[in-house]
Amino acid sequence: MRYVLYPENVGKNDVQIVGGKAANLAELIKSGFPVPECFFVTVEAFRKFLAENELEPRIRKVLSEIDFSDQESIMRASSEIKRMILEAEMPGSVKDEILKAYSSMMYADGSEEIEFIKAGRDFPFVAVRSSATTEDVEKASSAGQQETYLNVRGGENVCYSVQKCWASLFTPRAIYYRHKHGQKDAGIGVIVQRMVNSEKSGVMFTVDPANPKNRNIVIEAVFGLGETIVQGEVTPDRYVVDRNTGEILEKKLGRKIVERVRDPTGKTVKREVEPERVEAQVLSDEEIVKTAAYGKKIEEHYGRPQDIEFGIEKGRIYILQTRAVTVLDSPEGDEPEGEVILTGSPASPGIASGRVKIVLHPGELGKVEKGDVLVTKMTSPDFVVAMEKSAAIITDRGGVTSHAAIVSRELGIPCVVGTGNATSVLKDGEIVTVDAYTGRILRGEVSVKREEAPASPVSSPASWVPPTVTRVKVNLAFPERLEIAERTDGVGLLRIEHMLTKSGKHPAEYIRQGRKDELVSVLFDNISRIARAFYPKPVWVRTLDARTDEYRHLEGGEKEPKEDNPMLGWHGIRRDLDEPELLRAQFEAVRKLHEAGLTNVAVMLPFVVDPEELRKAKELASGILPETVRFGIMVETPAAALIVEDFCKEGVDFVSFGTNDLTQTVLAVDRNNERLSKMFRTDHPAVLKLVRRVIRICKKYGVETSICGEAGSDPGFVEKLVEFGIDSVSSNVDAVDRVRSAIARAEMRLVLEKIRKERSDGRER
Ligand code: PEP
Ligand code: MG
C-alpha cells in the first residue's frame, strides 16, 4: 500500500484515497497550472497509524460516551482523542515514505540545495494541510478548524504536523456533524507543499472591478510576499490586460515603500524598499502577460471569475490560491401579516416564531430552551449562551448598537431592540413571531412568505458581484461563522471581550486571582482560530473594551465599580492603562499568536482621546511584542478625530472609525437610550465632517483608514466613505455582501464621473 502519492498519480475522483482538497489540487496541477510542488499522505497512512497504535477501539469508546446535548462533553472527547493521536507513534513504514518524499523535495532543484546550505539550514519550508475525504467533514470543520501549518521545516516537524492534521478530524464540530448525520467513519489525507518564497507577488482579478463589462484582467503586484497587499501597507502596481488579445492596456506604478520577505529562520520580516525600486515596475511585461494568461485559463477551468493569489520565485510564477467571487442574495418576499403586538428597532435581520421566555435577571436565563423567543429588558453580553439557544430576541431597551444587538447579528439570530415594554406586554409561554426586518412582533405563529437568506455563503454565477478596490472586512466577536473568511479581506474589528463571557469569568478577575496565564490562553485559543481562518488577511484585535455595567454577572463582575455613566466611563484604553497587567496579558496573547506564525494579527486601541495613551500602550508593548506587529487606534471621540494628526505623528499604522461611539460623543446622544434613537444619526453632518477630515489627514501620513462601527454596514453611508477615499470597510457578517455591492457601485460611479468629466473638459477645450 502506498502511504505517499504524488499529484501525477492522483485523479480528481480519488477523494477516498487522498481527501478532497488534495484531489482538487492534483487536478489543478495536471491541468498545467504552476502550483508549488507537493505530495500527499494518503488516507491509508492514517488507517495504518490507527491500526498499529490500536487507536480505533479507543476512539470509538470515547465517542460512544459523549453526551451530545452537552457541548462540554463533546469538547472533552475531542481533546482526549486529539491527545491520543498526538501522543501515538507514527508507524515506521509511513514515516519512511514521508521522509523520503520530503527529502526528494529538498533535492529536486540543485540550486535550492545550495541555497539552503548557504543559509545554514538543511530543509525546505513546507505547508502541511489536512484534506478530508468527505465534503461534509470539510463543511463541518469550518475554515478555522481546517488545520494548516505554515513554514514547517525538518522531517520530524513535518511528520508531527501530519499527525496534527490527522487529529483535526476530531474537532468538536466535526465529531458533532458526523454524529448528526449518522456517519461512522471518516478518513483524512494530508497535503505537504513547498512554501514559495516570493520575490514578487500579487493578486489578480479575472474581471476588472471598476469595469466588469469589458472583461479585462486586473493584476496588482508588489515586491516580496503578498502580505503587503493584503495588509494594505503599500500601493501596489496595477496592470490591466485585455483577456482576448493579451495586450497590456494600462500600467500604473505604485509606491512600494516596504516589502515583506522571509528570513532564514522562516520568520516574515518587513523591510524598507531601496529608493530606486520604490516606483519601479514590479512585474516585467512578459510576466504580466503570462500571469494574465493563467488567470484566463483558471477562470475557464472553473467556469467563473476568480480572485487569484500568485507569487514569483526565481522567475517562476506560482498559483498560490484561487477562489470564486461569491455573493449572497438579499432576501425578498412579502412581510408576514397578523396582529402586531409591539414594535421596536430591527437589530439583527430574520424572521422567527417561538415561545416567549421572559428573563428579568440573568439568574433566570436557565429557563430559555432551544427555539424560544428570549424577551428581556436590556440585552447584555452575559446572555450569550442563552441567546445562542433562542430563535429570536426581543428587548425593552437598548439601541441597534448595543452589544447584545451586535452579538445577535453575529450569531445570525433575529433581534428587535428598544420595544419599550416587551417584558410587560408579552406573556411567558405565549407564541409570537418576530419580524426583525421591520421590527414588528406579531401574535402567534405567522406563516412567512419572505425567503430567508441562508446562513452560509451561496455561490451563484447569476448573483456575482465584482471584486472591489476598497477592501471589505468583517466585524467578529467569536470564532464562529468563519466561512466568512473566504468572502472578506480580513477582520476589521475583533471584539475580544465577548469571547471571554463563555469562560464565565470577568477578565479583571483573572488578574486579581493571579491567573494571568489562563487569560492569555483563553484569548490565544479563541483568537488563533479566527486568525488562522483568515490568514494571511489582517485581523485587527481590539483590546478589551467592556463597560463596567456589562459583565456584572460574570465571576468577579460584582467587583466592578458602579458608574453613573458607564458609556463615558472606565473602559477601553483608559482602563487598560490603569490596570497594566490586563493590557500586558492581551499583548502576551498577541505575542504568542505571532510566535505561532499568525503574523496577520494587529492591535487596535479603543476609546483613545490623547496620543499620550497611544505612546504609553506602545511603550508597554515594546517589551512584549515584536516590532512588526501593526498598531492602530479607533476614532470614536471628537478628541481623537480633531487631533488625529498628532496620533499619526506619534505613530499608527491604521485608524478605524467606531461610529457607534463617535456618533454618541459628537451628538451627545446615549447610544443605548431608545428614547433618543431617532437622534442617533450617524450621517449627521458633524459626524461626516469629522470622518472626511480624518481620512484626508491620514492619507497625508500614509495611515490606513477603515470603519468598524454599525455605519459600516449601511450601504448608503459606505458609498459616502468610498467617495471620501476610505481604504477598507468592516461590516457585520450579515451585511458583507450588501456592503460589497455598495462599494462596487460607488467605485464604478467615481470612475464614470471621472471619465465623463474628462470628456466634457476635452470638448470644452
Ligand atoms: C464603535 O464604537 O463604533 C465600535 C465599533 O465599538 P463598540 O460598538 O464595541 O463600542
Ligand atoms: Mg466603541
mmCIF file of C-alpha atoms in Angstrom, residues 1 8 161 190 222 249 295 320 497 534 578 652 667 688-689 722 757:
data_model
loop_
_atom_site.group_PDB
_atom_site.id
_atom_site.type_symbol
_atom_site.label_atom_id
_atom_site.label_comp_id
_atom_site.label_asym_id
_atom_site.label_seq_id
_atom_site.Cartn_x
_atom_site.Cartn_y
_atom_site.Cartn_z
ATOM 1 C CA MET A 1 0.000 0.000 0.000
ATOM 2 C CA GLU A 8 0.505 12.950 -11.157
ATOM 3 C CA SER A 161 2.354 18.306 11.592
ATOM 4 C CA VAL A 190 -2.631 15.369 4.201
ATOM 5 C CA VAL A 222 4.320 44.150 -5.048
ATOM 6 C CA LEU A 249 -3.823 48.146 -21.702
ATOM 7 C CA GLY A 295 -5.870 33.951 -14.921
ATOM 8 C CA LEU A 320 -0.961 30.060 -4.537
ATOM 9 C CA GLU A 497 -14.429 40.858 25.466
ATOM 10 C CA PHE A 534 -8.259 34.470 7.855
ATOM 11 C CA ASP A 578 -4.868 51.950 34.820
ATOM 12 C CA VAL A 652 -0.044 54.477 13.996
ATOM 13 C CA LEU A 667 -24.067 64.369 19.206
ATOM 14 C CA LEU A 688 -19.485 63.126 8.409
ATOM 15 C CA LYS A 689 -17.314 66.211 8.502
ATOM 16 C CA VAL A 722 -15.760 55.367 -0.673
ATOM 17 C CA LYS A 757 -15.641 64.959 -16.662
#
